[in-house]
Coordinates of C-alpha atoms in Angstrom, one line a residue:
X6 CA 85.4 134.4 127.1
X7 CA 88.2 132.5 126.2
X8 CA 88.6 129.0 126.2
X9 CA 92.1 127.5 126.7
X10 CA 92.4 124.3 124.5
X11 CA 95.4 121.5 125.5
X12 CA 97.7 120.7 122.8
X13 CA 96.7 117.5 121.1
X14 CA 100.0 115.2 121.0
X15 CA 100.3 111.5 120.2
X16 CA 101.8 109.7 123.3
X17 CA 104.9 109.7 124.5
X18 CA 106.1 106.1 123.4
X19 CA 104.5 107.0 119.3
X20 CA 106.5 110.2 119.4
X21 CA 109.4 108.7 120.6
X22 CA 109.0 105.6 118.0
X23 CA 108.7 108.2 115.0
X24 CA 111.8 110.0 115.8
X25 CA 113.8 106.8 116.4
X26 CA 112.4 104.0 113.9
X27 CA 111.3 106.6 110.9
X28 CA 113.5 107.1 107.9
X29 CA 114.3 107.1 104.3
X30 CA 115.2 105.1 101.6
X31 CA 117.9 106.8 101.0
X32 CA 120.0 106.5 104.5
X33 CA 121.5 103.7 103.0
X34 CA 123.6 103.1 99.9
X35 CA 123.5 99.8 97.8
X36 CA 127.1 99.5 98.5
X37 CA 126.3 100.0 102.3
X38 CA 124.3 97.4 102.7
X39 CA 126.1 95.0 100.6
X40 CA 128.9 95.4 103.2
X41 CA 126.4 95.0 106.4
X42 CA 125.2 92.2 104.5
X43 CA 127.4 90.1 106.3
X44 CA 126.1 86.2 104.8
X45 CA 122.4 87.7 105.8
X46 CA 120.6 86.0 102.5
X47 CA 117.4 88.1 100.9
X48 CA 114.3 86.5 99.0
X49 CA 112.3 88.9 96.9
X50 CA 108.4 88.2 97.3
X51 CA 106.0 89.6 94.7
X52 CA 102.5 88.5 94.6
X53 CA 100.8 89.0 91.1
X54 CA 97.6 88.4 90.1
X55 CA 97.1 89.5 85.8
X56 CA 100.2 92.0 86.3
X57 CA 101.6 91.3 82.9
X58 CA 102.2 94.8 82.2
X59 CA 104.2 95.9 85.6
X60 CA 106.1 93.0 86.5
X61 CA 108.6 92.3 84.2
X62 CA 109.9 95.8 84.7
X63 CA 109.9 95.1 88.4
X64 CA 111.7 92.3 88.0
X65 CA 114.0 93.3 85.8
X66 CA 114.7 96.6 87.9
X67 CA 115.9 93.8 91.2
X68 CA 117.5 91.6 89.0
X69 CA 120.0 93.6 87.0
X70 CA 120.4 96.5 90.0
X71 CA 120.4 94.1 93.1
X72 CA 121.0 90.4 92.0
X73 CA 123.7 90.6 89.2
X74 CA 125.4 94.7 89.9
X75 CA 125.4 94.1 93.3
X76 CA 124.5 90.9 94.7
X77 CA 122.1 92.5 97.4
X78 CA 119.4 90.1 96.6
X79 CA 119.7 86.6 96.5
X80 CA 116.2 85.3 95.1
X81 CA 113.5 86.8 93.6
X82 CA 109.9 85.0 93.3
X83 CA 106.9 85.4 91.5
X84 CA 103.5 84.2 93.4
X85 CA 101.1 83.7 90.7
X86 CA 97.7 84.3 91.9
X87 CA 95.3 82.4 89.8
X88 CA 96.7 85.0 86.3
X89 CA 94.4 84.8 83.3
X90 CA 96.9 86.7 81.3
X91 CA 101.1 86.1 81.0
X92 CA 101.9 87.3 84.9
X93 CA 103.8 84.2 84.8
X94 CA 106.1 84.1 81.5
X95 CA 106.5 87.8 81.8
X96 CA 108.0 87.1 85.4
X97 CA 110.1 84.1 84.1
X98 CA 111.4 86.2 81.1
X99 CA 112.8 89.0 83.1
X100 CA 114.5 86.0 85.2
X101 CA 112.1 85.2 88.6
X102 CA 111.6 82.0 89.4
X103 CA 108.0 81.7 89.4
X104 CA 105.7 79.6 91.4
X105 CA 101.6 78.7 90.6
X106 CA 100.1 80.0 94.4
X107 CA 98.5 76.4 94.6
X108 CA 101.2 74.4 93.8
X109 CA 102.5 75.4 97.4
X110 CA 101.3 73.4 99.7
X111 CA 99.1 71.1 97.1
X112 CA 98.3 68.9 99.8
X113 CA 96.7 71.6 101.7
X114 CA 93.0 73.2 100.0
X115 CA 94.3 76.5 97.9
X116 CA 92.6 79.5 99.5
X117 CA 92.0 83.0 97.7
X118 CA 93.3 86.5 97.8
X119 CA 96.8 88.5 98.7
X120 CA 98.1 87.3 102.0
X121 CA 96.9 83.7 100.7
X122 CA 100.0 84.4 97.6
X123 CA 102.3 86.3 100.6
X124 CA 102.3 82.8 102.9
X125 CA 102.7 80.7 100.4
X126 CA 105.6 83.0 99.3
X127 CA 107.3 82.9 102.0
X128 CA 106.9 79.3 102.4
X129 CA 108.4 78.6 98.6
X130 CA 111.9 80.9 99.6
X131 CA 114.7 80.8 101.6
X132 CA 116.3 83.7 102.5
X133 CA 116.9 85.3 105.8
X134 CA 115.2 88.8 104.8
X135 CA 112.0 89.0 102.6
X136 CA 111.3 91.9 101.0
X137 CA 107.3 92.5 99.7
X138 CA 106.9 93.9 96.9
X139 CA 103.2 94.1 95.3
X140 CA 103.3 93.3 91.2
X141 CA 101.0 96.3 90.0
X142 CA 103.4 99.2 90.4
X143 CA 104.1 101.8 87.4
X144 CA 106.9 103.6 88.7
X145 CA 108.8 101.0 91.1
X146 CA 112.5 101.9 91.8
X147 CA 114.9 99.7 93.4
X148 CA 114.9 102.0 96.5
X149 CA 111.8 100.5 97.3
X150 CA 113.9 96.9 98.1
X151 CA 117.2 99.0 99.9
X152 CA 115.6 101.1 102.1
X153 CA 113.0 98.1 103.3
X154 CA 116.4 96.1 103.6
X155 CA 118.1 99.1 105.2
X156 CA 116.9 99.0 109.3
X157 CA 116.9 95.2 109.3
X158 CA 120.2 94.7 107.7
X159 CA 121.7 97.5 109.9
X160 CA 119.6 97.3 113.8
X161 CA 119.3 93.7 114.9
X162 CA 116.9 94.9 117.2
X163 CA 114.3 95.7 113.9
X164 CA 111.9 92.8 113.2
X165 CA 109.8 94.2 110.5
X166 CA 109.9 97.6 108.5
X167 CA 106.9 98.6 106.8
X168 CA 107.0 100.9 103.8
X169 CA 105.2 104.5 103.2
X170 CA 105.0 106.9 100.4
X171 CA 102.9 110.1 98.7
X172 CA 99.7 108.1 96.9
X173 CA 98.6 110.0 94.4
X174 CA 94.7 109.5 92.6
X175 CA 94.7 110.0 89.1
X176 CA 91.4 110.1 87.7
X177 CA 89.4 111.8 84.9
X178 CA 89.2 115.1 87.2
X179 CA 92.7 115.1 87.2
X180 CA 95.0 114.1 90.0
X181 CA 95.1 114.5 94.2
X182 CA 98.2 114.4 95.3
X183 CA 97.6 112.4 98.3
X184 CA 94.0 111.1 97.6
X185 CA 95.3 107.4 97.5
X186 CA 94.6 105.7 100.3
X187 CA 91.3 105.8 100.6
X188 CA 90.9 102.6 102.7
X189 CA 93.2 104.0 105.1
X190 CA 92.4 106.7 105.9
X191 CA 88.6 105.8 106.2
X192 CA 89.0 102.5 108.0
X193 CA 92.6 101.0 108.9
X194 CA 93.7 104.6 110.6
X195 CA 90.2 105.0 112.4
X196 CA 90.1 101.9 113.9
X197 CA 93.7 101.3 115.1
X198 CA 93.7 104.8 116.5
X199 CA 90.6 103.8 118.6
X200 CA 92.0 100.1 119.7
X201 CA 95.6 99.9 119.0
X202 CA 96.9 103.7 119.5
X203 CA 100.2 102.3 119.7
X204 CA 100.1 101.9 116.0
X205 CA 99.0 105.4 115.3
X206 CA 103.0 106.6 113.9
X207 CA 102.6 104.2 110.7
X208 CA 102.2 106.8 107.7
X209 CA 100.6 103.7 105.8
X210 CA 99.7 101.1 107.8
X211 CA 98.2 98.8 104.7
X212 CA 101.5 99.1 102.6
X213 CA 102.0 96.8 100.3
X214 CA 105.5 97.0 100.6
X215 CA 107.4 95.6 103.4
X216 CA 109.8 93.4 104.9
X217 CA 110.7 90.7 108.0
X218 CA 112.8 88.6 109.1
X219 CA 112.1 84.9 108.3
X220 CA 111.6 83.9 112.2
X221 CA 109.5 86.4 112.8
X222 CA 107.6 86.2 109.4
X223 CA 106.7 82.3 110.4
X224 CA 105.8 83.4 113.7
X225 CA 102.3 84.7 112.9
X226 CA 99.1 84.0 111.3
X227 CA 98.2 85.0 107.6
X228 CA 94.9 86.2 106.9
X229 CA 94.3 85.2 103.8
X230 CA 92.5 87.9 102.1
X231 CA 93.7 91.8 102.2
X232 CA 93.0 91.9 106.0
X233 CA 96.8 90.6 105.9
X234 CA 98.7 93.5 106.8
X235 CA 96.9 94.8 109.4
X236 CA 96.8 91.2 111.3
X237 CA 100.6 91.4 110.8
X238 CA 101.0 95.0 112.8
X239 CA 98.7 94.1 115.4
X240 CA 100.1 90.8 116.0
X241 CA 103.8 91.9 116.0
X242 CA 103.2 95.2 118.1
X243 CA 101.3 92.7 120.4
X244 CA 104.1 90.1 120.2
X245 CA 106.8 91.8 119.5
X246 CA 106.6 95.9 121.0
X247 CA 106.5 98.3 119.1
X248 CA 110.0 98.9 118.8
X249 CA 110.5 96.1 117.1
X250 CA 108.5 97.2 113.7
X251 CA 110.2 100.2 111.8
X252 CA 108.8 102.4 108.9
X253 CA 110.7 103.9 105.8
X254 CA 109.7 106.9 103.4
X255 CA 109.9 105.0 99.8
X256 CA 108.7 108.3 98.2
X257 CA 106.3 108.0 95.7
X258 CA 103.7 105.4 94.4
X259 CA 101.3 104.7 91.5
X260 CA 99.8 101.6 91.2
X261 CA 96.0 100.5 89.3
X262 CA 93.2 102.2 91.4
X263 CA 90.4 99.5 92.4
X264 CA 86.8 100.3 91.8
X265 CA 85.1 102.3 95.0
X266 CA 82.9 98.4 95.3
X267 CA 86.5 96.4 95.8
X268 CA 87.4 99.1 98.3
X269 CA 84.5 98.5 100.1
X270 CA 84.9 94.6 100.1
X271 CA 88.6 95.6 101.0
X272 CA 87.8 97.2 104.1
X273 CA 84.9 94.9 105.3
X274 CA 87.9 92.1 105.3
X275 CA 90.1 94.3 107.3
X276 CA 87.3 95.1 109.7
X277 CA 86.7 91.6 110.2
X278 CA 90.4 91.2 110.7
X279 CA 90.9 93.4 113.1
X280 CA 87.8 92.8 115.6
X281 CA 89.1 88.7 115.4
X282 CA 92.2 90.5 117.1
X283 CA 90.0 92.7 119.3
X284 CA 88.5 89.2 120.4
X285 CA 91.9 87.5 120.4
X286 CA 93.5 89.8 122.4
X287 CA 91.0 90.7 124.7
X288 CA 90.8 94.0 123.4
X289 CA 86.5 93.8 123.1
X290 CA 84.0 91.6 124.0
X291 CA 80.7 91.1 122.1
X292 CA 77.6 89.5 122.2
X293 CA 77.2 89.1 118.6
X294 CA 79.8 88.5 116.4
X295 CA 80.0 90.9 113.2
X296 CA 78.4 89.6 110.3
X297 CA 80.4 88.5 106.8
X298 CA 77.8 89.0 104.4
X299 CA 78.4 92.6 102.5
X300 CA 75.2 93.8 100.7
X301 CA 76.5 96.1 97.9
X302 CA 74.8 97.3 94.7
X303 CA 75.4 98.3 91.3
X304 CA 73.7 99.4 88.4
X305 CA 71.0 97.3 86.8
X306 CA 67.5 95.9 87.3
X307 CA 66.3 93.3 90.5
X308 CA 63.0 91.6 90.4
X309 CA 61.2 93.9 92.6
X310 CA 61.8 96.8 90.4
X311 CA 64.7 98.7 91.7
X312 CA 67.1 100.1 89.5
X313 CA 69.9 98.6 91.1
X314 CA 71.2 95.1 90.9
X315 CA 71.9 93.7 94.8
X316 CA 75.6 91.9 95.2
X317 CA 76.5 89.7 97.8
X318 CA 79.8 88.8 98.9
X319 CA 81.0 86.9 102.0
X320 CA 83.9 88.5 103.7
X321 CA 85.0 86.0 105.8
X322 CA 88.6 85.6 106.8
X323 CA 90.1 82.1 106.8
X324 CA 93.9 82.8 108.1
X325 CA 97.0 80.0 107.7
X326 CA 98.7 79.3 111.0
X327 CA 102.5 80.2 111.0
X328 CA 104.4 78.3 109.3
X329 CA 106.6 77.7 112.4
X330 CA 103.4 75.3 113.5
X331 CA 103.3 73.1 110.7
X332 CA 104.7 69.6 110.9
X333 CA 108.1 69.5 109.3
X334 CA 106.2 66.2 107.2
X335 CA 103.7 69.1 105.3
X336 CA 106.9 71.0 104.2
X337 CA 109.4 70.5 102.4
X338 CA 112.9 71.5 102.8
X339 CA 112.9 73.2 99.6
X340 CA 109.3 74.0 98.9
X341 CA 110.5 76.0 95.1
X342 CA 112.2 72.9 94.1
X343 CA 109.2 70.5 95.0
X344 CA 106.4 72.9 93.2
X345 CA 108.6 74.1 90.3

């Protein structure tokens, strides 16, 4: 007996936003984008936490290409995150300005993790664009800065472009092409497929690498932690449409794999994230709210006997409000200046 089987297709609004909000780095030229620049001004984030052996080269790469050849890119900032090691006078050698994340805001309790460093970022700059850019990459091109520039500097209907690439995982078996990613594809895709299908059509939707417009950027909450980006898609497709957000093909990225542990703590924080915008939105009610204790374990003796040491962590998810909401007394008009 044969069994006919419908064609599984994303919706009709995904496939149409692929086609028309999906492209490449290299659509635009440098020189094209200088033109459409138009008096648009661009801040450079890059949030770095003991990158002392990527970041100079990443900031060296924006500054000579995009600051001095071609004047794309009008600021470029450093976000020291708590750095044990020379993040920060490597940065301020290859010529960022470089901020301490706590000296942003000092009046205001210093919080931990990624989007913590990202707020605060934007906060301590300026321009009308700013471009993302995470500190730990090995093989960072300056395409990764013009083709996040390119839909926002060219479609004023484009609020925010998020970044994908191939992932590869190097390890001691070798390497998988595409085996980076493993928090997306486990969690972040699974779950916004199920609640937010809308958002099925980003390739990567925890990229580090992105960009926004500074109104719309100030607009939303930051979690603090690394359930950042995800609050950021679900609040702008919720906010925004989906139109608004774009996506561009960077190509290729290698970066420093975290342990499978971190990636575990990772995605408990972006789990959390997204059911507080299940509740917010009215997307799920529940009885109980989830827990933010995460029992993991690793190698070494407990009391009881067990060879395996128990380790706790508490996920929760503090966010910072937009910055738009904050009274103009808590921020100043130049907050690089005041925390320099």
């Amino acid at each position: 007996m044969r069994t006919n089987h419908a064609r599984l297709q994303v919706t009709p609004e995904v496939g149409t936003w692929l086609a028309r909000r999906s492209s490449k780095a290299e659509d635009w030229t440098t020189e094209e984008l200088v033109a459409a620049k138009r008096g648009t001004t661009v801040s450079v984030v890059i949030p770095a936490r003991n990158e002392e052996a990527t970041v100079g080269a990443i900031v060296t790469a924006i500054r000579e290409e995009l600051q001095e050849r071609h004047e794309l890119v009008d600021e470029i900032l450093v976000v020291d995150s708590h750095s044990t090691d020379a993040t920060a006078e490597v940065a301020a050698a290859a010529g960022a300005d470089v901020v301490a994340q706590d000296a942003v805001f000092p009046a205001l309790d210093g919080l931990q993790g990624k989007g913590e460093a990202l707020w605060k970022g934007v906060a301590a700059t300026t321009g009308d664009l700013v471009v993302f850019v995470d500190g730990d990459l090995y093989d960072f091109t300056t395409d990764y800065v013009t083709g996040l520039l390119g839909p926002l500097l060219t479609d004023p209907s484009v609020a925010y472009v998020k970044g994908f690439y191939h992932r590869p995982l190097n390890g001691a078996a070798g390497s998988e092409p595409e085996g980076g990613g493993r928090v997306t594809e486990l969690v972040a895709r699974p779950l916004l497929n199920m609640f937010w299908p809308e958002l099925s059509g980003f390739v990567q939707p925890l990229a580090g690498e992105y960009a926004g417009r500074r109104e719309v950027l100030e607009s939303i909450p930051f979690v603090v932690n690394y359930g950042v980006e995800i609050g950021h898609l679900i609040d702008l497709v919720e906010l925004r449409g989906l139109d608004a957000l774009a996506q561009v093909d960077l190509g290729h990225r290698v970066h420093r794999h975290q342990s499978t542990q971190a990636l575990g703590r990772m995605a408990g924080q972006i789990m959390l994230t997204l059911f507080d915008r299940l509740e917010r939105y009215d997307r799920l009610v529940t009885a109980v709210p989830p827990a933010t204790l995460l029992a993991q374990f690793q190698r070494g003796t407990s009391a009881d006997g067990v060879e395996r040491e128990l380790v706790l962590t508490d996920l929760t998810s503090p966010q910072r409000p937009p910055l738009d909401s904050l009274p103009v007394a808590i921020r100043p008009a130049n907050a690089l200046q005041e925390t320099a």
